[in-house]
Amino acid sequence: MTLPRIELLLALLGAAAMVLAAMATPWMKFVLTIALAKGIAVLGIMLLLRAGQVSFGHALYVALGAYAVAFLAPALPDAALLLPAAALVTTIAGTIIGLFVSRYREIFFGMLNLALSMVFYSMLEKFYHYTKGTDGIRVPSLGVAGLQLDRVTYEWTVFGTALALAFCFGLFARVYLASPMGQALAAIKTRETRLDFMGVSSRNVLLAAYVLSAMMAGCAGALIAMTSRHVTPLLSYWTASGELVFIAILGGAGGVLGPFLGAVAYELVRVYAAATVADMWQMILGAVLLLVILFARGGIWGLVSVRLQRRRTA
Amino acid sequence: MKALLQARGLRLAFGGVKAADGIDLDVMEGEFLAIIGPNGAGKTTFINMTTGYLRPQGGTITYDGTEITGRRPREIVRRGIARSFQLPQLFSEHTVEENAALAIAAREGIWSPLAPLLRPAWQEEARELLGRFGLLPLAGQRADALNEGTRKLADIAMAVALKPRLLLMDEPTSGVAASEKMAVVETLARVLRDARVTAVFVEHDMDVVERFADRVAVWSQGKIAALGPPARILADPAVQRDVIGIERPATPGGVAAHA
Ligand SMILES: Nc1ncnc2c1ncn2[C@@H]1O[C@H](COP(=O)(O)OP(=O)(O)O)[C@@H](O)[C@H]1O
Ligand SMILES: [Mg+2]
């Protein structure tokens, strides 16, 4: 079996395991929906990582997608319309901001994204009249494609949507990364000037990935708003951006399953840690990050794929 | 024969160093023009100005009837001027084949997010190109695993993949093992002649110059000290003393000129 086949098989197995877990323990449905949403956002971050660029501000787009849902829900109380609306809003924002930040690299790129996300955070906090400040906004109950669903069916629908979106975005990211546009991302990392001397605008290559990553983060935010039914400025706080980068490193940027493995591991550990050793959560995070960086640079996916390749050659 | 590239009065100084001090040069369509001269003479600077990497402080560059002075590298490449580098500029995390395919993609249009880079047509072209440079056995190797000579060739192959009308090569044979040098240049010259590419190349090996250049330009402290056919230029005592003597001290002629 080829690695892409194995990847697909693993994705399907993972999806089945998640469905079973969600059936067995109802609160798992919520945790896994959040994990899938974050995985989608991290997938976008992974595209940028391929170009060697780390955004420390992508929670901006998660929050923007979530607030788009919260703001539009009273007028448009249907998840099937709100999700594309959030994607559209974040695509537009990602294009406008991307035109600016795609000129910068490395620490400047990372910090500019961070700065913009903090500006957005304080706007959400300060314009109380519109955003209810730190209290945040409750999302009213939503229909789905014209149907009014009971609570459990609605939760399953959002979970299923997250799963389907994760699958589609994962598939798309795979194809994208193998395409000239995706391969040019890695070329930005290793030899950006050569791209220019070949007539390619490296800025536009990065911009395209940036807009995609903003849109993915926006969809993640919309899913989070739909499942938690409450949005607050904390969604765009810098620690939320850091969390996405953390998950990217934990899961591994070498394959499209990495972000989802990382996000599920992160959310599960977080839930259990909160229940058992609440005061040690940060310490656990720090220790795990240290271990990954020291011993498993490829993250969880790196460990898995090395095993698989060994087995194939053995 | 008409001039494909015309440089007029190019001037560029870095602090007090005049890297270009009034460069006038016509590159004729179809010719192979060698640039020789000691290190620091401004040879690379000339290529950098022509390809848009550096903007001259004075003077003009005209290509195929259009002034291109100070335009961006991207635009200049699209007009048909490609270059290779003194220090090879490869995508180190990609394989040799992918490097070539990326150059082909750059030429054909990179903006396709759904078809793979290594699509059959491009893969075939990349392999054909690498074959011509003798790099096919290394196609699957990562670029950072190559030795210096093959890196250099891959670098040139990428420039050739752009199908330029004018190719500027900065020391294409430095790093190539002496025993392979002539064969490599032979191949390269054939590839370029077949594709009717006009070539400018910086070269330190006078045997290569003598054999492959139609004309030679001698660079010295940001100026062109001499220009003409290799037979005449390489026999010039001043050139032998200032350029060849330093570059080829082992040859009898060089030593004699020194003595
Ligand atoms: N980007 C630059 N910044 C500062 N000085 C430079 C730069 N490029 C070239 N120089 C200087 O200009 C002179 C000519 O350099 P170069 O064109 O690289 O010479 P060559 O290729 O003939 O060896 C040298 O003295 C070099 O140090
Ligand atoms: Mg040089």
XYZ file of C-alpha atoms and ligand atoms in Angstrom:
601
model
C 0.000 0.000 0.000
C 1.274 3.471 -0.835
C 1.548 6.160 1.779
C -1.365 8.203 0.354
C -3.541 5.088 0.556
C -2.472 4.453 4.128
C -3.137 8.094 4.939
C -6.649 7.804 3.546
C -7.236 4.580 5.457
C -5.989 6.178 8.669
C -8.252 9.169 8.102
C -11.282 6.915 7.663
C -10.345 4.828 10.710
C -9.837 7.995 12.732
C -13.203 9.330 11.617
C -14.899 6.059 12.555
C -13.197 6.069 15.965
C -14.389 9.620 16.562
C -17.959 8.753 15.648
C -17.875 5.773 18.020
C -16.385 7.879 20.813
C -19.049 10.529 20.262
C -21.763 7.887 20.396
C -20.365 6.324 23.554
C -19.844 9.553 25.515
C -22.039 12.515 24.629
C -19.608 15.191 25.880
C -16.988 13.710 23.557
C -19.072 14.917 20.641
C -18.516 18.472 21.802
C -14.805 18.001 22.514
C -14.191 16.332 19.173
C -16.138 18.968 17.250
C -13.883 21.603 18.784
C -10.821 19.456 18.045
C -11.817 19.012 14.396
C -12.456 22.740 14.060
C -9.052 23.567 15.492
C -7.504 20.910 13.252
C -8.948 22.720 10.234
C -7.458 26.008 11.403
C -4.108 24.320 12.019
C -4.210 22.809 8.537
C -4.192 26.369 7.210
C -1.277 27.246 9.485
C 0.528 24.218 8.119
C 0.335 25.647 4.584
C 2.166 28.726 5.836
C 4.659 26.595 7.761
C 5.577 24.945 4.470
C 6.811 28.347 3.375
C 8.735 28.649 6.634
C 6.338 31.292 7.949
C 4.730 31.039 11.371
C 1.640 33.122 12.022
C 1.165 33.993 15.651
C -2.141 35.657 14.900
C -4.415 33.230 13.136
C -6.866 33.230 16.033
C -7.930 36.514 14.429
C -9.619 34.562 11.644
C -11.045 31.961 14.005
C -12.626 34.764 16.014
C -13.757 36.593 12.888
C -15.513 33.467 11.609
C -17.106 32.911 15.013
C -18.272 36.510 15.366
C -19.570 36.482 11.799
C -21.830 33.620 12.864
C -22.849 35.385 16.070
C -23.603 38.682 14.308
C -25.425 37.206 11.355
C -27.344 34.511 13.252
C -30.315 36.703 14.288
C -30.913 37.698 10.669
C -29.845 34.403 9.129
C -30.526 31.649 11.679
C -29.371 28.764 9.518
C -26.041 26.974 9.878
C -26.015 25.997 6.197
C -25.914 29.700 5.278
C -23.787 30.931 8.167
C -20.870 28.634 7.433
C -20.327 29.891 3.859
C -20.939 33.436 5.092
C -18.163 33.066 7.683
C -15.891 31.567 5.002
C -16.611 34.530 2.731
C -15.998 37.136 5.437
C -12.673 35.584 6.438
C -11.612 35.127 2.808
C -12.142 38.838 2.237
C -10.353 39.789 5.457
C -7.555 37.330 4.674
C -7.092 38.867 1.226
C -6.937 42.428 2.522
C -4.611 41.617 5.424
C -2.668 39.121 3.303
C -1.840 41.773 0.699
C -0.058 43.563 3.505
C 1.569 40.781 5.559
C 2.713 38.706 2.564
C 5.446 41.290 2.033
C 7.061 40.237 5.292
C 8.944 37.140 6.360
C 9.809 35.254 9.492
C 9.723 37.201 12.734
C 8.096 40.204 11.040
C 5.439 38.044 9.459
C 4.743 36.307 12.760
C 4.632 39.501 14.801
C 2.517 41.449 12.301
C -0.094 38.724 12.446
C 0.109 38.785 16.221
C -0.277 42.570 16.297
C -3.311 42.525 14.024
C -4.978 39.793 16.063
C -4.436 41.831 19.223
C -5.942 44.899 17.561
C -8.965 42.791 16.689
C -9.101 41.428 20.224
C -9.200 44.874 21.756
C -11.825 45.997 19.253
C -14.025 43.095 20.289
C -13.486 44.045 23.894
C -13.884 47.814 23.567
C -16.893 48.181 21.276
C -19.196 46.896 23.966
C -22.244 48.342 22.283
C -21.873 45.911 19.392
C -19.897 43.040 20.848
C -20.973 42.985 24.518
C -17.269 43.155 25.359
C -15.751 40.345 27.362
C -19.200 38.912 28.066
C -19.362 37.884 24.438
C -22.423 37.064 22.371
C -24.750 34.105 22.688
C -25.555 32.402 19.416
C -29.296 31.682 19.133
C -30.386 28.182 18.226
C -29.898 27.606 14.532
C -31.726 25.677 11.865
C -29.864 23.583 9.348
C -30.838 23.951 5.691
C -34.342 25.018 6.645
C -34.914 22.253 9.202
C -35.430 22.916 12.892
C -33.564 20.137 14.667
C -33.733 18.997 18.273
C -30.630 19.633 20.357
C -29.024 16.203 19.970
C -29.622 16.025 16.220
C -28.246 19.554 15.857
C -25.094 18.595 17.765
C -24.640 15.528 15.584
C -25.119 17.656 12.497
C -22.450 20.136 13.533
C -20.114 17.282 14.481
C -20.737 15.593 11.123
C -20.163 18.869 9.294
C -16.871 19.354 11.122
C -15.818 15.840 10.204
C -16.810 16.271 6.557
C -15.102 19.663 6.326
C -11.955 18.288 7.948
C -11.932 15.496 5.402
C -12.499 17.808 2.417
C -9.957 20.405 3.533
C -7.448 17.653 4.302
C -7.905 16.190 0.847
C -7.665 19.612 -0.740
C -4.518 20.478 1.218
C -2.905 17.253 0.022
C -3.621 18.073 -3.597
C -2.645 21.692 -3.125
C 0.687 20.862 -1.514
C 1.603 18.566 -4.420
C 0.681 21.242 -6.971
C 3.116 23.863 -8.282
C 1.575 26.429 -5.931
C 2.115 24.148 -2.949
C 5.604 23.126 -3.989
C 6.480 26.784 -4.492
C 5.689 27.318 -0.793
C 8.609 25.093 0.170
C 10.660 26.943 -2.441
C 9.940 30.193 -0.598
C 11.416 28.621 2.491
C 14.613 27.431 0.852
C 15.391 29.900 -1.955
C 12.917 32.673 -2.380
C 15.055 34.846 -4.666
C 15.327 32.048 -7.201
C 11.557 32.114 -7.595
C 11.791 35.764 -8.530
C 14.494 35.000 -11.073
C 12.189 32.393 -12.565
C 9.463 34.985 -13.021
C 7.275 33.824 -10.140
C 5.887 36.257 -7.590
C 6.714 34.585 -4.303
C 4.512 37.147 -2.621
C 1.487 35.933 -4.536
C 2.365 32.319 -3.794
C 2.365 33.142 -0.090
C -0.733 35.309 -0.428
C -2.718 32.451 -1.967
C -1.792 30.160 0.913
C -2.529 32.917 3.388
C -6.036 33.509 2.048
C -6.706 29.766 2.149
C -5.451 29.589 5.722
C -7.656 32.528 6.727
C -10.676 30.874 5.145
C -9.967 27.577 6.896
C -9.550 29.362 10.232
C -12.827 31.169 9.524
C -14.656 27.889 8.983
C -13.089 26.617 12.206
C -14.384 29.690 14.028
C -17.861 29.225 12.569
C -17.927 25.606 13.747
C -16.757 26.630 17.204
C -19.481 29.281 17.412
C -22.118 26.805 16.246
C -21.147 24.150 18.717
C -20.328 26.268 21.788
C -23.137 28.732 20.979
C -21.168 31.494 22.672
C -18.379 33.682 21.307
C -16.008 35.861 23.321
C -12.999 38.036 22.481
C -10.783 35.348 24.021
C -11.129 33.473 20.723
C -8.710 35.976 19.207
C -6.423 36.425 22.214
C -2.759 35.739 21.453
C -2.748 32.562 23.542
C -5.387 31.154 21.177
C -3.044 31.802 18.243
C -0.194 30.233 20.178
C -2.382 27.217 20.823
C -2.826 26.712 17.074
C 0.928 26.870 16.497
C 1.414 24.489 19.420
C -1.001 22.005 17.871
C 0.762 22.330 14.529
C 4.081 21.394 16.130
C 2.524 18.663 18.278
C 0.722 17.063 15.352
C 3.495 17.596 12.848
C 3.510 19.642 9.645
C 4.715 16.805 7.419
C 1.272 15.490 6.469
C -2.325 16.628 6.426
C -3.310 14.227 9.210
C -0.845 15.921 11.566
C -3.064 18.898 12.435
C -5.993 16.625 13.295
C -3.928 14.160 15.308
C -2.442 17.119 17.150
C -5.787 18.807 17.748
C -7.509 15.661 19.050
C -4.561 14.799 21.308
C -4.450 18.373 22.578
C -8.149 18.638 23.336
C -8.330 15.243 25.013
C -5.313 15.880 27.203
C -6.721 19.267 28.051
C -10.070 17.858 29.118
C -8.517 15.122 31.253
C -5.922 17.437 32.711
C -8.592 19.974 33.602
C -10.536 17.246 35.391
C -7.606 15.685 37.249
C -4.628 18.018 37.572
C -6.109 21.412 36.723
C -3.232 23.426 38.165
C -0.610 21.508 36.197
C -2.079 21.988 32.715
C 0.438 24.620 31.620
C 3.284 22.507 32.929
C 2.083 19.478 30.976
C 1.865 21.624 27.828
C 5.371 22.926 28.323
C 6.791 19.480 28.962
C 5.076 17.976 25.898
C 6.302 20.797 23.679
C 9.817 20.276 24.991
C 9.654 16.538 24.331
C 8.328 17.021 20.798
C 11.021 19.533 19.921
C 13.814 17.451 21.457
C 12.810 13.971 20.360
C 10.096 14.099 17.713
C 10.545 17.080 15.402
C 7.980 15.614 13.027
C 5.325 15.605 15.736
C 2.793 12.809 16.139
C 2.416 12.383 12.389
C 6.184 12.141 12.073
C 6.233 9.258 14.553
C 3.350 7.504 12.811
C 4.681 7.878 9.266
C 8.166 6.693 10.238
C 6.581 3.513 11.684
C 4.532 3.009 8.552
C 7.459 3.486 6.210
C 9.588 1.100 8.253
C 6.884 -1.521 8.095
C 6.581 -1.105 4.336
C 10.288 -1.490 3.735
C 10.625 -4.304 6.271
C 23.533 40.729 -36.823
C 21.608 42.894 -34.381
C 22.316 43.607 -30.746
C 19.962 41.720 -28.432
C 21.192 43.509 -25.335
C 22.678 46.983 -25.188
C 24.291 48.428 -22.081
C 25.147 52.100 -22.147
C 27.174 53.908 -19.506
C 26.208 51.599 -16.634
C 27.406 52.932 -13.342
C 27.126 51.490 -9.860
C 29.278 52.087 -6.801
C 29.158 50.393 -3.422
C 30.511 52.958 -1.024
C 33.821 53.864 -2.649
C 34.022 50.717 -4.798
C 33.077 51.319 -8.411
C 31.663 47.938 -9.415
C 30.419 49.385 -12.708
C 32.155 52.463 -14.021
C 30.684 53.227 -17.417
C 29.949 49.854 -18.985
C 29.106 49.970 -22.704
C 28.403 46.602 -24.260
C 26.382 45.169 -27.139
C 25.505 41.486 -26.952
C 24.754 40.222 -30.437
C 21.867 37.915 -31.160
C 23.072 34.310 -31.185
C 26.632 34.880 -29.962
C 28.459 33.365 -26.995
C 30.161 36.186 -25.167
C 32.688 35.392 -22.464
C 33.415 37.795 -19.642
C 36.827 37.445 -18.040
C 38.593 39.480 -15.417
C 39.950 39.286 -11.875
C 37.759 38.815 -8.814
C 36.033 42.004 -7.769
C 36.156 43.455 -11.291
C 32.373 43.784 -11.413
C 31.420 40.808 -13.598
C 28.669 39.565 -11.297
C 27.492 43.113 -10.783
C 26.921 43.414 -14.534
C 24.756 40.282 -14.480
C 22.941 41.534 -11.396
C 22.103 44.822 -13.093
C 21.002 43.153 -16.307
C 18.670 40.775 -14.487
C 17.160 43.445 -12.267
C 18.701 42.346 -8.987
C 20.638 45.604 -8.724
C 19.507 48.953 -10.105
C 22.323 50.879 -11.798
C 22.943 54.411 -10.514
C 23.428 55.577 -14.074
C 23.139 54.340 -17.640
C 20.605 52.254 -19.500
C 20.033 48.643 -20.445
C 18.016 47.886 -23.549
C 16.836 44.402 -24.413
C 15.314 43.607 -27.772
C 14.521 47.261 -28.342
C 12.909 47.894 -24.937
C 14.576 49.655 -22.063
C 14.628 47.401 -19.008
C 16.848 49.429 -16.702
C 15.845 48.953 -13.070
C 12.864 46.705 -13.814
C 12.179 43.894 -11.385
C 13.791 40.466 -11.922
C 10.398 38.862 -12.445
C 9.513 41.129 -15.320
C 12.923 40.811 -16.926
C 12.763 36.999 -16.828
C 9.372 37.046 -18.472
C 10.869 39.044 -21.320
C 13.342 36.247 -21.981
C 16.474 36.877 -19.911
C 17.417 34.056 -17.557
C 20.480 33.617 -15.404
C 22.397 31.045 -13.460
C 24.345 31.832 -10.344
C 27.944 31.894 -9.178
C 26.707 30.118 -6.045
C 24.005 27.678 -7.170
C 20.539 28.737 -6.057
C 18.590 25.513 -5.810
C 15.510 24.613 -3.807
C 17.429 22.499 -1.359
C 14.520 20.509 0.053
C 13.312 19.480 -3.389
C 14.730 16.754 -5.602
C 16.697 17.632 -8.711
C 13.722 16.603 -10.800
C 11.372 18.803 -8.774
C 13.774 21.716 -9.109
C 13.645 21.356 -12.879
C 9.875 20.893 -12.817
C 9.488 24.049 -10.734
C 11.380 25.971 -13.393
C 9.135 24.493 -16.070
C 6.111 25.411 -13.944
C 7.445 28.936 -13.606
C 7.580 29.184 -17.374
C 4.249 27.486 -18.092
C 2.220 29.036 -15.285
C 2.453 28.049 -11.684
C -1.091 28.983 -10.703
C -2.723 25.588 -10.856
C -3.650 24.385 -7.367
C -5.137 21.036 -8.373
C -2.780 19.360 -10.859
C 0.452 17.982 -9.367
C 3.811 19.600 -10.062
C 5.138 16.272 -11.347
C 2.387 15.899 -13.952
C 3.395 13.595 -16.822
C 4.173 16.315 -19.358
C 6.384 18.329 -17.021
C 8.023 15.270 -15.570
C 8.905 14.120 -19.042
C 10.314 17.512 -19.981
C 12.259 17.727 -16.732
C 13.788 14.298 -17.318
C 14.621 15.119 -20.897
C 16.321 18.326 -19.756
C 18.232 16.606 -16.958
C 19.264 13.939 -19.430
C 20.856 16.544 -21.671
C 22.898 17.771 -18.716
C 23.806 14.241 -17.667
C 21.870 14.702 -14.442
C 19.219 12.057 -14.988
C 20.835 9.533 -12.622
C 20.541 12.179 -9.881
C 16.938 13.147 -10.655
C 15.585 11.649 -7.438
C 18.247 13.099 -5.151
C 17.595 16.049 -2.932
C 19.351 19.126 -4.279
C 21.296 19.622 -1.060
C 22.838 16.163 -1.444
C 24.633 17.058 -4.703
C 28.301 17.952 -4.986
C 29.276 21.398 -6.149
C 29.775 20.574 -9.803
C 26.397 18.915 -10.240
C 24.686 21.650 -8.229
C 26.100 24.097 -10.717
C 24.774 22.099 -13.646
C 21.344 21.765 -12.064
C 21.368 25.519 -11.531
C 22.072 26.099 -15.212
C 19.503 23.485 -16.251
C 16.866 25.418 -14.310
C 17.743 28.597 -16.175
C 17.619 26.740 -19.490
C 14.219 25.278 -18.564
C 12.837 28.810 -18.697
C 13.582 28.780 -22.449
C 15.254 32.190 -22.445
C 16.488 34.060 -25.501
C 19.391 35.429 -23.495
C 21.114 33.413 -20.809
C 23.612 34.938 -18.393
C 25.814 32.407 -16.615
C 28.033 33.363 -13.710
C 31.076 31.075 -13.653
C 29.265 28.005 -14.992
C 32.333 25.769 -14.783
C 33.723 26.717 -11.392
C 33.238 23.753 -9.121
C 33.027 21.355 -12.032
C 35.930 18.875 -11.830
C 38.728 19.746 -14.253
C 38.508 16.335 -15.882
C 34.831 16.829 -16.730
C 34.930 20.503 -17.555
C 35.348 20.316 -21.329
C 32.688 17.638 -21.699
C 30.278 19.657 -19.586
C 30.834 22.844 -21.574
C 30.578 20.884 -24.795
C 27.158 19.600 -23.744
C 26.065 22.985 -22.524
C 27.139 24.688 -25.742
C 25.235 22.127 -27.783
C 22.077 22.596 -25.697
C 22.295 26.361 -26.089
C 23.037 26.287 -29.815
C 20.156 23.880 -30.423
C 17.836 26.212 -28.575
C 19.331 29.287 -30.347
C 20.085 30.915 -27.024
C 22.340 33.935 -26.859
C 24.750 33.405 -23.977
C 26.929 35.574 -21.789
C 29.161 33.673 -19.407
C 31.718 34.647 -16.824
C 34.660 32.286 -17.116
C 38.067 31.847 -15.527
C 39.251 28.957 -17.663
C 40.923 30.386 -20.780
C 40.772 27.045 -22.605
C 37.004 27.142 -22.276
C 36.928 30.751 -23.421
C 39.139 30.068 -26.386
C 37.081 27.140 -27.507
C 33.525 28.316 -26.935
C 33.381 32.114 -26.951
C 32.667 34.071 -30.113
C 33.872 37.221 -28.371
C 35.554 38.046 -25.084
C 35.028 41.065 -22.867
C 37.759 41.785 -20.333
C 36.492 43.351 -17.144
C 38.772 45.447 -14.980
C 37.744 47.612 -12.042
C 34.216 48.181 -13.278
C 35.274 48.907 -16.859
C 35.601 46.903 -20.044
C 39.323 46.923 -20.736
C 39.198 44.994 -24.005
C 36.605 43.423 -26.273
C 37.041 41.230 -29.313
C 37.555 37.716 -30.681
C 39.294 35.308 -28.273
C 42.325 34.791 -30.506
C 43.183 38.478 -30.405
C 42.158 39.255 -26.833
C 43.848 36.272 -25.210
C 47.051 37.051 -27.061
C 47.077 40.659 -25.866
C 50.103 41.072 -23.532
C 48.207 43.395 -21.184
C 45.381 40.862 -20.846
C 47.848 38.064 -20.332
C 49.572 40.011 -17.585
C 46.475 41.301 -15.780
C 44.005 38.477 -16.236
C 45.488 35.267 -17.521
C 48.720 35.526 -15.591
C 46.811 35.555 -12.349
C 44.252 33.009 -13.360
C 46.585 30.488 -14.977
C 50.011 30.753 -13.419
C 50.886 27.165 -14.337
C 50.783 27.683 -18.106
C 54.057 28.588 -19.780
C 52.531 31.648 -21.454
C 51.246 32.963 -18.145
C 54.558 32.504 -16.379
C 56.431 34.081 -19.250
C 54.115 37.081 -19.172
C 54.795 37.448 -15.461
C 58.515 37.172 -15.737
N 25.680 43.898 -3.074
C 26.914 44.421 -2.872
N 27.144 45.211 -1.804
C 28.366 45.759 -1.600
N 29.412 45.574 -2.394
C 29.249 44.785 -3.472
C 27.994 44.163 -3.759
N 28.111 43.430 -4.889
C 29.388 43.588 -5.290
N 30.077 44.405 -4.450
C 31.465 44.823 -4.612
O 31.611 45.248 -5.940
C 32.815 44.787 -6.483
C 32.544 43.933 -7.701
O 31.943 42.715 -7.270
P 31.495 41.566 -8.270
O 30.654 42.166 -9.328
O 30.904 40.491 -7.453
O 32.890 41.115 -8.866
P 33.255 39.832 -9.727
O 32.010 39.063 -10.011
O 33.906 40.359 -10.954
O 34.229 39.046 -8.901
C 33.524 44.021 -5.381
O 34.449 44.900 -4.761
C 32.422 43.666 -4.442
O 32.910 43.590 -3.126
Mg 31.492 37.138 -9.471
